mmCIF file of N, CA and C in Angstrom:
data_model
loop_
_atom_site.group_PDB
_atom_site.id
_atom_site.type_symbol
_atom_site.label_atom_id
_atom_site.label_comp_id
_atom_site.label_asym_id
_atom_site.label_seq_id
_atom_site.Cartn_x
_atom_site.Cartn_y
_atom_site.Cartn_z
ATOM 1 N N ARG A 164 7.086 -15.456 -1.027
ATOM 2 C CA ARG A 164 6.235 -15.634 0.117
ATOM 3 C C ARG A 164 4.804 -15.284 -0.248
ATOM 4 N N PHE A 165 3.889 -15.942 0.408
ATOM 5 C CA PHE A 165 2.473 -15.704 0.177
ATOM 6 C C PHE A 165 1.786 -15.358 1.484
ATOM 7 N N ILE A 166 0.826 -14.479 1.398
ATOM 8 C CA ILE A 166 -0.010 -14.138 2.544
ATOM 9 C C ILE A 166 -1.384 -14.710 2.242
ATOM 10 N N LYS A 167 -1.866 -15.557 3.105
ATOM 11 C CA LYS A 167 -3.160 -16.188 2.887
ATOM 12 C C LYS A 167 -4.280 -15.265 3.334
ATOM 13 N N GLN A 168 -5.486 -15.591 2.905
ATOM 14 C CA GLN A 168 -6.659 -14.809 3.254
ATOM 15 C C GLN A 168 -6.783 -14.681 4.769
ATOM 16 N N ASN A 169 -7.148 -13.491 5.218
ATOM 17 C CA ASN A 169 -7.334 -13.155 6.637
ATOM 18 C C ASN A 169 -6.039 -13.107 7.439
ATOM 19 N N GLN A 170 -4.884 -13.094 6.783
ATOM 20 C CA GLN A 170 -3.614 -12.922 7.477
ATOM 21 C C GLN A 170 -3.188 -11.459 7.379
ATOM 22 N N VAL A 171 -2.303 -11.055 8.271
ATOM 23 C CA VAL A 171 -1.798 -9.681 8.314
ATOM 24 C C VAL A 171 -0.292 -9.717 8.106
ATOM 25 N N ALA A 172 0.225 -8.721 7.377
ATOM 26 C CA ALA A 172 1.665 -8.647 7.136
ATOM 27 C C ALA A 172 2.096 -7.186 7.073
ATOM 28 N N ILE A 173 3.363 -6.954 7.303
ATOM 29 C CA ILE A 173 3.967 -5.644 7.075
ATOM 30 C C ILE A 173 4.852 -5.799 5.847
ATOM 31 N N ALA A 174 4.617 -4.944 4.846
ATOM 32 C CA ALA A 174 5.348 -5.052 3.584
ATOM 33 C C ALA A 174 6.041 -3.732 3.276
ATOM 34 N N ARG A 175 7.111 -3.823 2.509
ATOM 35 C CA ARG A 175 7.840 -2.630 2.067
ATOM 36 C C ARG A 175 7.720 -2.564 0.555
ATOM 37 N N PHE A 176 7.288 -1.412 0.041
ATOM 38 C CA PHE A 176 7.132 -1.208 -1.392
ATOM 39 C C PHE A 176 8.136 -0.176 -1.856
ATOM 40 N N GLU A 177 8.708 -0.411 -3.008
ATOM 41 C CA GLU A 177 9.642 0.541 -3.609
ATOM 42 C C GLU A 177 9.105 0.914 -4.978
ATOM 43 N N LEU A 178 8.956 2.210 -5.224
ATOM 44 C CA LEU A 178 8.441 2.675 -6.500
ATOM 45 C C LEU A 178 9.559 2.726 -7.520
ATOM 46 N N SER A 179 9.231 2.385 -8.752
ATOM 47 C CA SER A 179 10.231 2.441 -9.816
ATOM 48 C C SER A 179 10.498 3.896 -10.187
ATOM 49 N N GLN A 180 11.531 4.120 -10.913
ATOM 50 C CA GLN A 180 11.926 5.464 -11.326
ATOM 51 C C GLN A 180 11.260 5.845 -12.643
ATOM 52 N N SER A 181 9.988 5.514 -12.806
ATOM 53 C CA SER A 181 9.282 5.772 -14.061
ATOM 54 C C SER A 181 8.871 7.231 -14.230
ATOM 55 N N GLY A 182 9.082 8.043 -13.211
ATOM 56 C CA GLY A 182 8.724 9.444 -13.303
ATOM 57 C C GLY A 182 7.298 9.739 -12.871
ATOM 58 N N GLN A 183 6.543 8.713 -12.520
ATOM 59 C CA GLN A 183 5.176 8.920 -12.061
ATOM 60 C C GLN A 183 5.158 9.053 -10.545
ATOM 61 N N ALA A 184 4.418 10.015 -10.061
ATOM 62 C CA ALA A 184 4.337 10.254 -8.619
ATOM 63 C C ALA A 184 3.089 9.596 -8.040
ATOM 64 N N ILE A 185 3.183 9.186 -6.804
ATOM 65 C CA ILE A 185 2.043 8.661 -6.063
ATOM 66 C C ILE A 185 1.921 9.501 -4.802
ATOM 67 N N CYS A 186 0.754 10.063 -4.596
ATOM 68 C CA CYS A 186 0.526 10.918 -3.438
ATOM 69 C C CYS A 186 0.105 10.054 -2.259
ATOM 70 N N MET A 187 0.923 10.042 -1.207
ATOM 71 C CA MET A 187 0.588 9.273 -0.010
ATOM 72 C C MET A 187 1.243 9.903 1.202
ATOM 73 N N GLU A 188 0.661 9.626 2.348
ATOM 74 C CA GLU A 188 1.156 10.110 3.635
ATOM 75 C C GLU A 188 0.944 8.998 4.647
ATOM 76 N N PRO A 189 1.686 9.006 5.736
ATOM 77 C CA PRO A 189 1.407 8.027 6.793
ATOM 78 C C PRO A 189 -0.030 8.190 7.304
ATOM 79 N N PHE A 190 -0.679 7.078 7.588
ATOM 80 C CA PHE A 190 -2.078 7.085 8.017
ATOM 81 C C PHE A 190 -2.298 7.954 9.250
ATOM 82 N N LYS A 191 -1.378 7.906 10.209
ATOM 83 C CA LYS A 191 -1.537 8.700 11.438
ATOM 84 C C LYS A 191 -1.536 10.198 11.157
ATOM 85 N N ARG A 192 -0.811 10.607 10.136
ATOM 86 C CA ARG A 192 -0.690 12.034 9.823
ATOM 87 C C ARG A 192 -1.844 12.537 8.959
ATOM 88 N N PHE A 193 -2.275 11.721 7.986
ATOM 89 C CA PHE A 193 -3.296 12.149 7.032
ATOM 90 C C PHE A 193 -4.062 10.912 6.572
ATOM 91 N N PRO A 194 -5.093 10.497 7.313
ATOM 92 C CA PRO A 194 -5.787 9.235 7.024
ATOM 93 C C PRO A 194 -6.297 9.092 5.587
ATOM 94 N N GLN A 195 -6.731 10.184 4.965
ATOM 95 C CA GLN A 195 -7.262 10.098 3.608
ATOM 96 C C GLN A 195 -6.202 9.674 2.596
ATOM 97 N N LEU A 196 -4.941 10.003 2.846
ATOM 98 C CA LEU A 196 -3.859 9.628 1.932
ATOM 99 C C LEU A 196 -3.018 8.487 2.496
ATOM 100 N N GLY A 197 -3.474 7.894 3.568
ATOM 101 C CA GLY A 197 -2.700 6.854 4.228
ATOM 102 C C GLY A 197 -3.241 5.454 4.038
ATOM 103 N N ARG A 198 -4.100 5.266 3.048
ATOM 104 C CA ARG A 198 -4.638 3.936 2.745
ATOM 105 C C ARG A 198 -4.262 3.565 1.317
ATOM 106 N N PHE A 199 -4.169 2.258 1.052
ATOM 107 C CA PHE A 199 -3.901 1.816 -0.317
ATOM 108 C C PHE A 199 -4.644 0.519 -0.601
ATOM 109 N N THR A 200 -4.815 0.245 -1.882
ATOM 110 C CA THR A 200 -5.458 -0.977 -2.354
ATOM 111 C C THR A 200 -4.574 -1.582 -3.428
ATOM 112 N N LEU A 201 -4.348 -2.873 -3.362
ATOM 113 C CA LEU A 201 -3.638 -3.589 -4.419
ATOM 114 C C LEU A 201 -4.669 -4.367 -5.215
ATOM 115 N N ARG A 202 -4.619 -4.202 -6.538
ATOM 116 C CA ARG A 202 -5.589 -4.876 -7.401
ATOM 117 C C ARG A 202 -4.856 -5.671 -8.467
ATOM 118 N N ASN A 203 -5.473 -6.761 -8.884
ATOM 119 C CA ASN A 203 -4.916 -7.615 -9.927
ATOM 120 C C ASN A 203 -6.065 -8.113 -10.786
ATOM 121 N N GLU A 204 -6.014 -7.796 -12.066
ATOM 122 C CA GLU A 204 -7.037 -8.216 -13.021
ATOM 123 C C GLU A 204 -8.439 -7.852 -12.549
ATOM 124 N N GLY A 205 -8.589 -6.633 -12.029
ATOM 125 C CA GLY A 205 -9.891 -6.139 -11.621
ATOM 126 C C GLY A 205 -10.373 -6.600 -10.255
ATOM 127 N N ARG A 206 -9.577 -7.380 -9.558
ATOM 128 C CA ARG A 206 -9.953 -7.876 -8.230
ATOM 129 C C ARG A 206 -9.081 -7.218 -7.171
ATOM 130 N N THR A 207 -9.680 -6.856 -6.059
ATOM 131 C CA THR A 207 -8.913 -6.341 -4.930
ATOM 132 C C THR A 207 -8.262 -7.519 -4.236
ATOM 133 N N ILE A 208 -6.931 -7.483 -4.125
ATOM 134 C CA ILE A 208 -6.217 -8.597 -3.496
ATOM 135 C C ILE A 208 -5.624 -8.214 -2.149
ATOM 136 N N ALA A 209 -5.574 -6.907 -1.853
ATOM 137 C CA ALA A 209 -5.060 -6.477 -0.551
ATOM 138 C C ALA A 209 -5.453 -5.030 -0.303
ATOM 139 N N ILE A 210 -5.613 -4.697 0.962
ATOM 140 C CA ILE A 210 -5.819 -3.316 1.377
ATOM 141 C C ILE A 210 -4.866 -3.050 2.529
ATOM 142 N N GLY A 211 -4.504 -1.798 2.719
ATOM 143 C CA GLY A 211 -3.566 -1.533 3.801
ATOM 144 C C GLY A 211 -3.486 -0.077 4.184
ATOM 145 N N LYS A 212 -2.656 0.168 5.190
ATOM 146 C CA LYS A 212 -2.380 1.511 5.689
ATOM 147 C C LYS A 212 -0.900 1.803 5.510
ATOM 148 N N VAL A 213 -0.591 3.045 5.179
ATOM 149 C CA VAL A 213 0.793 3.494 5.083
ATOM 150 C C VAL A 213 1.263 3.795 6.502
ATOM 151 N N LEU A 214 2.269 3.065 6.962
ATOM 152 C CA LEU A 214 2.796 3.272 8.305
ATOM 153 C C LEU A 214 3.932 4.282 8.320
ATOM 154 N N GLU A 215 4.746 4.263 7.263
ATOM 155 C CA GLU A 215 5.943 5.105 7.236
ATOM 156 C C GLU A 215 6.371 5.314 5.792
ATOM 157 N N ILE A 216 6.893 6.484 5.505
ATOM 158 C CA ILE A 216 7.485 6.773 4.198
ATOM 159 C C ILE A 216 8.957 7.036 4.439
ATOM 160 N N ILE A 217 9.808 6.265 3.758
ATOM 161 C CA ILE A 217 11.252 6.420 3.963
ATOM 162 C C ILE A 217 11.935 6.860 2.691
#
C-alpha cells in the first residue's frame, strides 16, 4: 500500500530484535518523545505522532 502526499494514515511499526532501543512515549503523555520522522536516502518521507505503545 502507498500513502500519497498530503494523505493521513494510521500505521503500526514493529521493531526488530536487533538489541537496539528506541526511546519513545505516546504523544499525549510526553510530546517531546511522541513524535517521529521517517527518512529515506536523506529525504524526509513521513512525520508522525506516537498514539500508543503496545
